[in-house]
PDB file of C-alpha atoms in Angstrom:
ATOM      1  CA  UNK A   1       0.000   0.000   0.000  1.00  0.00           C
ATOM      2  CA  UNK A   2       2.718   2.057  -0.700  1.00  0.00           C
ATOM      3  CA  UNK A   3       2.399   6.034  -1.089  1.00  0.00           C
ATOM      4  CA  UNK A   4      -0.506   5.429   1.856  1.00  0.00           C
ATOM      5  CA  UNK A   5       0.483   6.350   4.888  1.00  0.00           C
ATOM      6  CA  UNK A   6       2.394  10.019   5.636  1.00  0.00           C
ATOM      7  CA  UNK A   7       5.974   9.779   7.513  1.00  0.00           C
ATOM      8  CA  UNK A   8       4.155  11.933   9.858  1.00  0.00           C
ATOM      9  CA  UNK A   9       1.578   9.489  10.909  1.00  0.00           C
ATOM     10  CA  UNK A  10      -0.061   9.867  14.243  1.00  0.00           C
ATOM     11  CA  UNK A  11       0.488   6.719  16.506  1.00  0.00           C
ATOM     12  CA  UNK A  12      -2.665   4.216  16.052  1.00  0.00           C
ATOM     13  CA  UNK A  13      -5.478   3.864  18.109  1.00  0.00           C
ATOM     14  CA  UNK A  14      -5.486   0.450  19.134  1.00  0.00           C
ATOM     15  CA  UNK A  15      -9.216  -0.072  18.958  1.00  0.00           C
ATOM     16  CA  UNK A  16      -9.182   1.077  15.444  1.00  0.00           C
ATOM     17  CA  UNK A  17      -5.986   0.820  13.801  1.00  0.00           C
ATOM     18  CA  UNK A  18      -4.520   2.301  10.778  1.00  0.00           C
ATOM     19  CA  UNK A  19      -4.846  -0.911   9.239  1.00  0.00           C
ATOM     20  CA  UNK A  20      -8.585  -1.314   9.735  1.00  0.00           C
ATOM     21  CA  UNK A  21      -9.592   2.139   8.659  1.00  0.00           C
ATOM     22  CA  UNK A  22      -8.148   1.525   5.244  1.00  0.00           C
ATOM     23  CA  UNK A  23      -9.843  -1.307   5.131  1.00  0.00           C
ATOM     24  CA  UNK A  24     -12.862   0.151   5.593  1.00  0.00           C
ATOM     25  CA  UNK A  25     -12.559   2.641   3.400  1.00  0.00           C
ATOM     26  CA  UNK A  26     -11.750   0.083   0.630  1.00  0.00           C
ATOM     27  CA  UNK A  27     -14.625  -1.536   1.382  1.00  0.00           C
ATOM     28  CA  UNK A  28     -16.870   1.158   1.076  1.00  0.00           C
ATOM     29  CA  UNK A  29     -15.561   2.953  -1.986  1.00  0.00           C
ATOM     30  CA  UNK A  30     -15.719  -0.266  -3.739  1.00  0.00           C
ATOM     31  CA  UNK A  31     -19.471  -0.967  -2.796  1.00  0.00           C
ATOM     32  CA  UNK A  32     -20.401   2.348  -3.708  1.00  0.00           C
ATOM     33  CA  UNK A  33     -18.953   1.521  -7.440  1.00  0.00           C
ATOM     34  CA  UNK A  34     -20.560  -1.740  -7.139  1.00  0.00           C
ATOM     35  CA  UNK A  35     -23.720  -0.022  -6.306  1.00  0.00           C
ATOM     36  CA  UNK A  36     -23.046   2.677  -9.271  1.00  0.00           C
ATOM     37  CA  UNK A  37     -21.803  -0.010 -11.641  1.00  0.00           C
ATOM     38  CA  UNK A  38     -24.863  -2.286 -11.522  1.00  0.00           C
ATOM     39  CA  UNK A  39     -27.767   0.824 -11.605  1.00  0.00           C
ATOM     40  CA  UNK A  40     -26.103   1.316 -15.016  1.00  0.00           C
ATOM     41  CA  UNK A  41     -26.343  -2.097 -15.908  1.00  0.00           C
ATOM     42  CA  UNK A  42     -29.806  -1.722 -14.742  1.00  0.00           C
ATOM     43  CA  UNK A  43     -30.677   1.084 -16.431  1.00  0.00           C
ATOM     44  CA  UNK A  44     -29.472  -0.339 -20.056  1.00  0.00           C
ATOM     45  CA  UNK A  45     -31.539  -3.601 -19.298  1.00  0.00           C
ATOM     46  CA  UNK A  46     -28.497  -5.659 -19.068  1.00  0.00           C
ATOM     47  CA  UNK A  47     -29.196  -7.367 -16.253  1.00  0.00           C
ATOM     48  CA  UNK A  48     -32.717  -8.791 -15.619  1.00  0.00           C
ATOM     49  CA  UNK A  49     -33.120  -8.411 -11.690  1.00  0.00           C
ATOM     50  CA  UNK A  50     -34.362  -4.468 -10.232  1.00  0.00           C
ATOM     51  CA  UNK A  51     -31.801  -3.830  -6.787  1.00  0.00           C
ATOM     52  CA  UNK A  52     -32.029  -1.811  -4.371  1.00  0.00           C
ATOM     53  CA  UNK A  53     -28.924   0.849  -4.086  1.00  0.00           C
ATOM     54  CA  UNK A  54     -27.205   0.647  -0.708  1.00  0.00           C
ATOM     55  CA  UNK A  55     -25.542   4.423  -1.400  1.00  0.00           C
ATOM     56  CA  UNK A  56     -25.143   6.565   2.150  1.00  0.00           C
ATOM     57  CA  UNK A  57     -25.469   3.121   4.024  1.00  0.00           C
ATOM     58  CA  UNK A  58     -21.597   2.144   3.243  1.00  0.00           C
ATOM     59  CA  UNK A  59     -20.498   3.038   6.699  1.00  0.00           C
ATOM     60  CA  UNK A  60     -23.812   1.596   8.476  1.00  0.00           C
ATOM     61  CA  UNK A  61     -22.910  -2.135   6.586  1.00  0.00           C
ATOM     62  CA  UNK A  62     -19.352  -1.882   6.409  1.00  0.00           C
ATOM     63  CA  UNK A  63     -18.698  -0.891   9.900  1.00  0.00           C
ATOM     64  CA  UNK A  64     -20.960  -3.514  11.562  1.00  0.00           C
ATOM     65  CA  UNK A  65     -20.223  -6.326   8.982  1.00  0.00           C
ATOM     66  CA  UNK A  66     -16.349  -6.246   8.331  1.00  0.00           C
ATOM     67  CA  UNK A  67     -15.664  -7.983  11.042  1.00  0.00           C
ATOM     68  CA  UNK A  68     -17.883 -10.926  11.312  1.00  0.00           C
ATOM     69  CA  UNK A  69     -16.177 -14.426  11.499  1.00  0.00           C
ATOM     70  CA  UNK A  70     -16.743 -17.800   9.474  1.00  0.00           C
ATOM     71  CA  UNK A  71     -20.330 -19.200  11.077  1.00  0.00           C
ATOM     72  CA  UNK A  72     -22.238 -15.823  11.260  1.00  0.00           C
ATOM     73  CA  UNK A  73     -24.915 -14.848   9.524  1.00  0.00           C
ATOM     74  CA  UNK A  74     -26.401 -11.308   8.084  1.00  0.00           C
ATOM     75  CA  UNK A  75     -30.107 -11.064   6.994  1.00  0.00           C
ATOM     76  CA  UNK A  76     -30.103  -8.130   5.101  1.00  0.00           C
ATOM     77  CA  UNK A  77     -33.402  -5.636   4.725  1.00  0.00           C
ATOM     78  CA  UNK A  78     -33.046  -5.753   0.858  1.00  0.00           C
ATOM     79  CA  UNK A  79     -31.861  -7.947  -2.020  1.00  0.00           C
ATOM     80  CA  UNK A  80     -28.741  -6.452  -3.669  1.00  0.00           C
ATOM     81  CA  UNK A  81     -24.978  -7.183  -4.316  1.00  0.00           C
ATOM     82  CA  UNK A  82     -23.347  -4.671  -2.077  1.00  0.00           C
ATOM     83  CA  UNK A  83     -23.624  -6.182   0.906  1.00  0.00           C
ATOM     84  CA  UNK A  84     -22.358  -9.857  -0.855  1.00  0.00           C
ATOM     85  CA  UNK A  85     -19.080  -7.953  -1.936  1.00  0.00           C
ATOM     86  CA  UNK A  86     -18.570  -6.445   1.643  1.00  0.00           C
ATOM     87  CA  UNK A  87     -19.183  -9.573   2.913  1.00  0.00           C
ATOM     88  CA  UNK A  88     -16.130 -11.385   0.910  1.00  0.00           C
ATOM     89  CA  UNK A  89     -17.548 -12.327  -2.324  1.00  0.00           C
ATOM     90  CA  UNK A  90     -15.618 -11.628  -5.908  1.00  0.00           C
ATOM     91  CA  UNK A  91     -17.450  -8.558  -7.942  1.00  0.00           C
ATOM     92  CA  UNK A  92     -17.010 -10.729 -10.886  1.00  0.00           C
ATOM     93  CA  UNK A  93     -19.051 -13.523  -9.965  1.00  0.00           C
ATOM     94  CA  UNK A  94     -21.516 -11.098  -8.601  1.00  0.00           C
ATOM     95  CA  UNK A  95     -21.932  -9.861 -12.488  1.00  0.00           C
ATOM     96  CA  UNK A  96     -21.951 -12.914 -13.425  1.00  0.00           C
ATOM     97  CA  UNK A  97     -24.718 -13.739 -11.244  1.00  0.00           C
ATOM     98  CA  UNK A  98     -27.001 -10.595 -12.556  1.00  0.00           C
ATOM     99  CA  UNK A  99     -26.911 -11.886 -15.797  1.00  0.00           C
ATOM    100  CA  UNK A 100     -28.390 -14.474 -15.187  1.00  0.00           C
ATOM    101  CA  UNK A 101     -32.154 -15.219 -15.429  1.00  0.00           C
ATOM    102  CA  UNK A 102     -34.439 -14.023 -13.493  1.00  0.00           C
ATOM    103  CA  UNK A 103     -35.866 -17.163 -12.660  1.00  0.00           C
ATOM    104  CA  UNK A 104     -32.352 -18.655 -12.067  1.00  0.00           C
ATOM    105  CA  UNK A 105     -31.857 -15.613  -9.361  1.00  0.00           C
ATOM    106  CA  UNK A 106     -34.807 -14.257  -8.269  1.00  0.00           C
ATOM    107  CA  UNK A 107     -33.668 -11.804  -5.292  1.00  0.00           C
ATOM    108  CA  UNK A 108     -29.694 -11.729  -6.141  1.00  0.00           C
ATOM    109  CA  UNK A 109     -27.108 -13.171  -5.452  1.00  0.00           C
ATOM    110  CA  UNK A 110     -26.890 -15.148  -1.729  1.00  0.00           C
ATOM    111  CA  UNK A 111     -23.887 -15.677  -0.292  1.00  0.00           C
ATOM    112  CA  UNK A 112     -23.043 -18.679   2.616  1.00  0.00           C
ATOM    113  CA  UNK A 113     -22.993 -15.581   5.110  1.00  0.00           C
ATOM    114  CA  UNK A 114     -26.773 -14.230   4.361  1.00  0.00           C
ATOM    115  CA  UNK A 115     -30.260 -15.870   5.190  1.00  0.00           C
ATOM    116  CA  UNK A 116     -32.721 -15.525   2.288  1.00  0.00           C
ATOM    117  CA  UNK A 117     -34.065 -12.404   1.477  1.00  0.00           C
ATOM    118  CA  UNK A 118     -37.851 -12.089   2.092  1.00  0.00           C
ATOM    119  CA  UNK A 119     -40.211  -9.743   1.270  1.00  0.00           C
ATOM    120  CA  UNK A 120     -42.218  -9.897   4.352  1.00  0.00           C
ATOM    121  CA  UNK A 121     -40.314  -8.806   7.541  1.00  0.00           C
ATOM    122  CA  UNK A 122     -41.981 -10.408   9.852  1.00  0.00           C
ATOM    123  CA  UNK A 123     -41.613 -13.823   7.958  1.00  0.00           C
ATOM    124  CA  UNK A 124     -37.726 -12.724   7.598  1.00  0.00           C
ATOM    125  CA  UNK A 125     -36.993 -11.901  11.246  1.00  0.00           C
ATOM    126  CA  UNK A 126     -38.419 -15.198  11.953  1.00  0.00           C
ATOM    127  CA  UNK A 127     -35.761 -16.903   9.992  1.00  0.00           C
ATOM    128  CA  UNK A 128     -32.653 -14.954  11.576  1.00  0.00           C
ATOM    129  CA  UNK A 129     -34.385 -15.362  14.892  1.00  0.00           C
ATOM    130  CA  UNK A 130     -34.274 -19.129  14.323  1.00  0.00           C
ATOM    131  CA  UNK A 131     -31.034 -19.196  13.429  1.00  0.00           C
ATOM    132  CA  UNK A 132     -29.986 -17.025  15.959  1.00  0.00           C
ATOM    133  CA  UNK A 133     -31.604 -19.728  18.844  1.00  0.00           C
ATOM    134  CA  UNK A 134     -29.949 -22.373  16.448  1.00  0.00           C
ATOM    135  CA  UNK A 135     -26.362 -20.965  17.282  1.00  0.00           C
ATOM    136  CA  UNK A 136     -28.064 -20.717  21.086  1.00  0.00           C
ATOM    137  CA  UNK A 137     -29.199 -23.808  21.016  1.00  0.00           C
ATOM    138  CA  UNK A 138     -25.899 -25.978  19.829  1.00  0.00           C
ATOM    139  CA  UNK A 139     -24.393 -23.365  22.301  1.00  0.00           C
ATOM    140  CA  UNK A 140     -22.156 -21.987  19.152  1.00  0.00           C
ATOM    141  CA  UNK A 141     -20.652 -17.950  19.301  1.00  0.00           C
ATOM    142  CA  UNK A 142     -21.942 -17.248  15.989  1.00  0.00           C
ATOM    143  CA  UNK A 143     -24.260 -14.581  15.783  1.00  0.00           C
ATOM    144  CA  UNK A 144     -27.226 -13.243  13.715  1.00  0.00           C
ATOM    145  CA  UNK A 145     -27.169  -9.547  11.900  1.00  0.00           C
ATOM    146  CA  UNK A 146     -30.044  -8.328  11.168  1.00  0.00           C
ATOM    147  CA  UNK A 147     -30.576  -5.439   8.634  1.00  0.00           C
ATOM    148  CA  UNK A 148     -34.185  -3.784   9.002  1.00  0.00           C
ATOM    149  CA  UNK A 149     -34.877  -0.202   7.973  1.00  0.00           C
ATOM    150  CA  UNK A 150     -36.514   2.336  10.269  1.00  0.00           C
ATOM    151  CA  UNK A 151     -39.570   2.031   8.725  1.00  0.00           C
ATOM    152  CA  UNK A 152     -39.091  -1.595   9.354  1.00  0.00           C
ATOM    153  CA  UNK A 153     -38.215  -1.142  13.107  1.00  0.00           C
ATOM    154  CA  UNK A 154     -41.895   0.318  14.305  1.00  0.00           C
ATOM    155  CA  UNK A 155     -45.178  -1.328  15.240  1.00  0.00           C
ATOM    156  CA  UNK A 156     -46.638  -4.753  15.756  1.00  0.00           C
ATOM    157  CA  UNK A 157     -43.959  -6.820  14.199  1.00  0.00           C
ATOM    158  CA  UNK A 158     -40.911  -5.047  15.781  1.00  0.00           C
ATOM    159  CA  UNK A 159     -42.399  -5.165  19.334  1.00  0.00           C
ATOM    160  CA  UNK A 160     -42.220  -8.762  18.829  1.00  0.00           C
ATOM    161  CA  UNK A 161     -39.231  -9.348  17.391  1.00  0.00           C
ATOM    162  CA  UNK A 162     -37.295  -7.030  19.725  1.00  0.00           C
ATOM    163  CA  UNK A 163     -39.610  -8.797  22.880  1.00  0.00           C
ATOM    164  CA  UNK A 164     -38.932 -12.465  22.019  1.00  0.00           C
ATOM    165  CA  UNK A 165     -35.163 -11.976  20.952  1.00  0.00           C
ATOM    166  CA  UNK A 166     -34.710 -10.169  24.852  1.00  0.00           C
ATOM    167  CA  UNK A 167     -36.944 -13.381  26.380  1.00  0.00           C
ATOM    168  CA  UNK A 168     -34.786 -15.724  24.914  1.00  0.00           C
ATOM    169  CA  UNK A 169     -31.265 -13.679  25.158  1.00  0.00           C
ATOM    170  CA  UNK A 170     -31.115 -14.335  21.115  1.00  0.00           C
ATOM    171  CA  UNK A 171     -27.422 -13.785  19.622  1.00  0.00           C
ATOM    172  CA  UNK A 172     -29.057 -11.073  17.221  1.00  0.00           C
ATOM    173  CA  UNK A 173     -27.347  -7.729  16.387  1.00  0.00           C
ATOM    174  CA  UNK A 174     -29.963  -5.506  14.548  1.00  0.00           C
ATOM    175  CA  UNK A 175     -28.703  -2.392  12.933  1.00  0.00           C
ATOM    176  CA  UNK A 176     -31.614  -0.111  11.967  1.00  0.00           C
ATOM    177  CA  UNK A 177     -31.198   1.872   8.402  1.00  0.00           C
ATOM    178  CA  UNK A 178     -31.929   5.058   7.988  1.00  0.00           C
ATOM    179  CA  UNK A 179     -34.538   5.588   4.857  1.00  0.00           C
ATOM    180  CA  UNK A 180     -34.485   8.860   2.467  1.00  0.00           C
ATOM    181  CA  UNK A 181     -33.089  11.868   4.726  1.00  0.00           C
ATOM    182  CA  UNK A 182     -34.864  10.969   7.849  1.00  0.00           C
ATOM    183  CA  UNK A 183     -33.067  12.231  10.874  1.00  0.00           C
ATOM    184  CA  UNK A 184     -33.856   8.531  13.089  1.00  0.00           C
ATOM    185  CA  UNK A 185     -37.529   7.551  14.655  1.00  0.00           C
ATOM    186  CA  UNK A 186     -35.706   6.744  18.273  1.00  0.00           C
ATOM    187  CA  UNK A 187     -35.928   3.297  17.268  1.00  0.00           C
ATOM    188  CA  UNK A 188     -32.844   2.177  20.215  1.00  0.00           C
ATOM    189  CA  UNK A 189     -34.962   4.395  22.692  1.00  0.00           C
ATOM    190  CA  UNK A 190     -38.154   2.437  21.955  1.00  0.00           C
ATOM    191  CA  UNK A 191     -35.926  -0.884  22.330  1.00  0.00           C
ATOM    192  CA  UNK A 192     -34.876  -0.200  25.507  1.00  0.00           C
ATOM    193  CA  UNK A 193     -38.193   0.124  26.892  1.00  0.00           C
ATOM    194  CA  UNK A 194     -38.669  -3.852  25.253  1.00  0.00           C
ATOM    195  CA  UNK A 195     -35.231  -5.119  27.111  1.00  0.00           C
ATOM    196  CA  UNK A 196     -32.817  -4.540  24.562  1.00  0.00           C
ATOM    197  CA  UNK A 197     -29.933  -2.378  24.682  1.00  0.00           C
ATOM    198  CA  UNK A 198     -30.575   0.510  21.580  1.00  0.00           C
ATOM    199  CA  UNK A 199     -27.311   2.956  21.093  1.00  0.00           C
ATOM    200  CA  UNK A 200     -28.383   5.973  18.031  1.00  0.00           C
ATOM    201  CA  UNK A 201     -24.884   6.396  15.941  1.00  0.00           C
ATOM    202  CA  UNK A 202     -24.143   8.808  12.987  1.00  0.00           C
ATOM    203  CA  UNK A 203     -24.769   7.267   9.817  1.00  0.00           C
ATOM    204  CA  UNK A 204     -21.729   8.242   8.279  1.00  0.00           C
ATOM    205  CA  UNK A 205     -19.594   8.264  10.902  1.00  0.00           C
ATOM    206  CA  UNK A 206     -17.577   4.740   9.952  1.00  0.00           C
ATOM    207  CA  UNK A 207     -15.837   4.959  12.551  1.00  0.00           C
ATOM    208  CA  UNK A 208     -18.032   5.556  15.753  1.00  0.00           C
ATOM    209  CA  UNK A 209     -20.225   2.704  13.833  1.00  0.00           C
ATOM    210  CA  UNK A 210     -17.114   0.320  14.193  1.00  0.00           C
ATOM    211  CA  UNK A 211     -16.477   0.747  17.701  1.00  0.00           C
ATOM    212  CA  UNK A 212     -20.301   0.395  18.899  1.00  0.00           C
ATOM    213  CA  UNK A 213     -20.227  -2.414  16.486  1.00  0.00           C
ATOM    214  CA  UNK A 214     -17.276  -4.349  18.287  1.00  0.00           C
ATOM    215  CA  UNK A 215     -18.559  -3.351  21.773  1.00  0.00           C
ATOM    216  CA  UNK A 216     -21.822  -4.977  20.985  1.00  0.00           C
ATOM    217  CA  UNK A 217     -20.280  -8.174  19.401  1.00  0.00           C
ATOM    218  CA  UNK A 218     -18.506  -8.650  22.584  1.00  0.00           C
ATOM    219  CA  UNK A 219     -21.574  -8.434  24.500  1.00  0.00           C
ATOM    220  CA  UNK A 220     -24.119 -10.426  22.037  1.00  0.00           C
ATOM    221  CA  UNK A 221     -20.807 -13.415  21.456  1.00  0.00           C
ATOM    222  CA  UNK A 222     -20.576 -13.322  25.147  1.00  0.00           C
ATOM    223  CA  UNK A 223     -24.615 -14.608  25.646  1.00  0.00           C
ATOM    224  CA  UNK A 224     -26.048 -11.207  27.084  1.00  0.00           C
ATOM    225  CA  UNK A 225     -28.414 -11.408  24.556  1.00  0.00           C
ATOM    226  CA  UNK A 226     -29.410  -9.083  21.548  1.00  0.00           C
ATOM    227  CA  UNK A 227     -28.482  -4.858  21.169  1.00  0.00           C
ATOM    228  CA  UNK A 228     -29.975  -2.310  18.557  1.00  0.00           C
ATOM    229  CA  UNK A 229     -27.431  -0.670  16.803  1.00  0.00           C
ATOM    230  CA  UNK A 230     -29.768   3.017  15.542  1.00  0.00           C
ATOM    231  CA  UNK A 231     -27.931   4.317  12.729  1.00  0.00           C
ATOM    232  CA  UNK A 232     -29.383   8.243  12.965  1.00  0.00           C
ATOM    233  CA  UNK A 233     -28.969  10.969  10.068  1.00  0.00           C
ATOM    234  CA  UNK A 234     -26.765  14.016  12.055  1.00  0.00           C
ATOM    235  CA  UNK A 235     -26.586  17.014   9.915  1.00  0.00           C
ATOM    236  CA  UNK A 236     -22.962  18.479  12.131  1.00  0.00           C
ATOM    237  CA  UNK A 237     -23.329  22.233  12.514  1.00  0.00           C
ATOM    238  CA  UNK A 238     -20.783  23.607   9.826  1.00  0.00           C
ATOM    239  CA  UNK A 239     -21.629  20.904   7.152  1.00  0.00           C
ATOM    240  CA  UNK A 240     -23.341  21.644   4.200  1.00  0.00           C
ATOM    241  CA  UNK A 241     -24.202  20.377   0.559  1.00  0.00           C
ATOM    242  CA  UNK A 242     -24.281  16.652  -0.663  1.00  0.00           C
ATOM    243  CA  UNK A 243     -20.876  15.776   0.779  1.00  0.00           C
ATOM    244  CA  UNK A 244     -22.687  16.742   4.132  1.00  0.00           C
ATOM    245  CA  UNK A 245     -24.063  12.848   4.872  1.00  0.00           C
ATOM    246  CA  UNK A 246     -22.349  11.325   2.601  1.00  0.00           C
ATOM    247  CA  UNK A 247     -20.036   8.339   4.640  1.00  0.00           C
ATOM    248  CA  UNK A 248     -17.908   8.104   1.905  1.00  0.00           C
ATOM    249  CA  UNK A 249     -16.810  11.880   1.898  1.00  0.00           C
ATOM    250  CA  UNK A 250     -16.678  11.830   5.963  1.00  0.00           C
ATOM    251  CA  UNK A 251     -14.319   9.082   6.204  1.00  0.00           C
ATOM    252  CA  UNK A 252     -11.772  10.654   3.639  1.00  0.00           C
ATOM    253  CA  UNK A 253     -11.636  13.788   5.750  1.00  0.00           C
ATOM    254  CA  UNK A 254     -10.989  11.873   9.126  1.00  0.00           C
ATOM    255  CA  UNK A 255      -8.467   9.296   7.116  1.00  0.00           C
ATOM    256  CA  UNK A 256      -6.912  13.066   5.804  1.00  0.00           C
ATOM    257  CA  UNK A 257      -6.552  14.201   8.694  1.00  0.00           C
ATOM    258  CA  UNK A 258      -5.340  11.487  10.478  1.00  0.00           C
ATOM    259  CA  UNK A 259      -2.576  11.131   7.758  1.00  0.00           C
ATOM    260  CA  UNK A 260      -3.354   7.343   7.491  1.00  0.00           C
ATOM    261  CA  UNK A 261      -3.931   8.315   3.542  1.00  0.00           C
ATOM    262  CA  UNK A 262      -3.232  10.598   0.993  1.00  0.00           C
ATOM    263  CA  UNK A 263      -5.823  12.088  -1.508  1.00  0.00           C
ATOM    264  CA  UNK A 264      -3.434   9.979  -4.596  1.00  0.00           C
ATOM    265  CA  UNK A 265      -3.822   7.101  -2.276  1.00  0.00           C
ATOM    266  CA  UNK A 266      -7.580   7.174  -2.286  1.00  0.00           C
ATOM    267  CA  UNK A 267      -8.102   8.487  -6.099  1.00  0.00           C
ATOM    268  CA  UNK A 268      -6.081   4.728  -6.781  1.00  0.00           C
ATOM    269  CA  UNK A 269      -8.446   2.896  -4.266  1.00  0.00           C
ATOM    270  CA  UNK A 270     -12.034   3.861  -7.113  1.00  0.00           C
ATOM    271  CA  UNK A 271      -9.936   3.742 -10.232  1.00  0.00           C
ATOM    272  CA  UNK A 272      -8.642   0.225  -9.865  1.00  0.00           C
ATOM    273  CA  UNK A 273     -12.200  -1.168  -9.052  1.00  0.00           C
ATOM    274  CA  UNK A 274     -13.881   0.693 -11.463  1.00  0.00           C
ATOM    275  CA  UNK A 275     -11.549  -0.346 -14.321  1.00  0.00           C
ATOM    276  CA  UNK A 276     -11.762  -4.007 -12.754  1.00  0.00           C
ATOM    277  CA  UNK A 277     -15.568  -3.419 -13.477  1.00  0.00           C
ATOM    278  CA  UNK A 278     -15.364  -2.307 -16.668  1.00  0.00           C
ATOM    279  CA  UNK A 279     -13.494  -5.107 -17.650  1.00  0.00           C
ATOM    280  CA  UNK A 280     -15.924  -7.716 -16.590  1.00  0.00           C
ATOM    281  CA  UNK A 281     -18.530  -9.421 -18.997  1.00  0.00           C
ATOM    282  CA  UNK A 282     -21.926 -10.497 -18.318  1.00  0.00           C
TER     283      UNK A 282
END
């Protein structure tokens, strides 16, 4: 990674290390072309299947799924490819996979790592709670993330799911995603009052995401039972424009100033991917 990292570099943070926050970044520059590459594809009917975009939820997936170990499992509040490629899976056989019939693929691509995607959230938080009291069950530290959106996390069916997952101390890390430019519903407030833990994070702050993330992995891996990771819009005083919530554009200022990487550095980081997309046939 050479040309990266300044002489000057500050001395890591050993909860977040130098290391780690490039790889984050990585992974969310490159889902974001993903993301860009396919509603292209899309949009000149080259692929059969209609996606859902995952852009200004980079740092909300990357942060809370980067880390996940062989065994877990993610069940994921839309069908898509971005959240296959931050989970490990080649972009190429993602494309590959689009092409494909409709009938052959008829929500996207599924990796090992993600339940089925369902339509009906009530009939899909069923399935990751099952799996979730599977892993409890056959006493296993795997756990379950769960992917809703915050219209997802309200009424009937979340005060349910969020009431039987605290009953049973369920290994089940939901992270609520913010819809359009809504500014949060206090969705982890509301879960505390069912027995869950609920913390409200910025959006697009990757790296406060990351650290809530690991805290509550310890926690849920550790059997005290399920937390609801809000993430929450924050428009910062001083911000302004379309750069203002965009992850992608907050995490290049904090790597800047940091000096864990240059602008050249990051510039390398999209072109490579996108030519590696471009090169790919379907």
């Amino acid at each position: 990674m050479e040309g990266c990292l300044s002489e000057t570099a500050p001395q890591e943070n050993p909860l977040v290390t130098n290391k780690k926050l490039r790889q984050m970044f990585v992974a969310m520059v490159e889902a974001r072309c993903l993301d860009e590459h396919v509603a292209a594809l899309q949009k000149r009917r080259k692929t059969p299947l209609r996606l859902d975009s995952i852009r200004g939820q980079e740092a909300c997936r990357v942060s809370t799924a980067i880390d996940l170990v062989p065994g877990d499992l993610v069940s994921d509040s839309q069908p898509g490819v971005g959240m296959n490629l931050i989970l490990g899976e080649d972009a190429g056989s993602l494309l590959k996979g689009l092409a494909a019939k409709a009938s052959d693929k008829a929500h996207g691509s599924v990796s090992e790592k993600q339940l089925l995607w369902i339509k009906d959230v009530e009939d899909r938080l069923r399935i990751a709670m099952g799996a979730a009291l599977a892993f409890k069950t056959l006493k296993r530290t795997n756990i379950v993330v769960a992917y809703v959106t915050d219209r997802e996390a309200s009424g009937g069916v979340w005060r349910r799911t969020l009431t039987l997952a605290a009953k049973l101390d369920l290994p089940m890390i939901f992270v609520v995603l913010p819809e359009g430019g809504g500014k949060g519903k206090h969705v982890s407030r509301k879960a505390r009052a069912f027995g869950v833990p609920g913390i409200p994070v910025d959006a697009s702050d990757a790296v406060a995401l990351y650290r809530v993330m690991q805290e509550s992995i310890g926690r849920t891996r550790g059997g005290d039972g399920p937390v609801v990771i809000e993430c929450v819009r924050y428009l910062l005083k001083g911000r302004q424009g379309r750069s203002a919530l965009d992850p992608i554009a907050q995490m290049k200022e904090f790597l800047l100033a940091r000096k864990v990487g240059d602008q050249a550095w990051m510039d390398r980081v999209e072109e490579s991917f996108r030519k590696r997309l471009a090169t790919q046939k379907l």
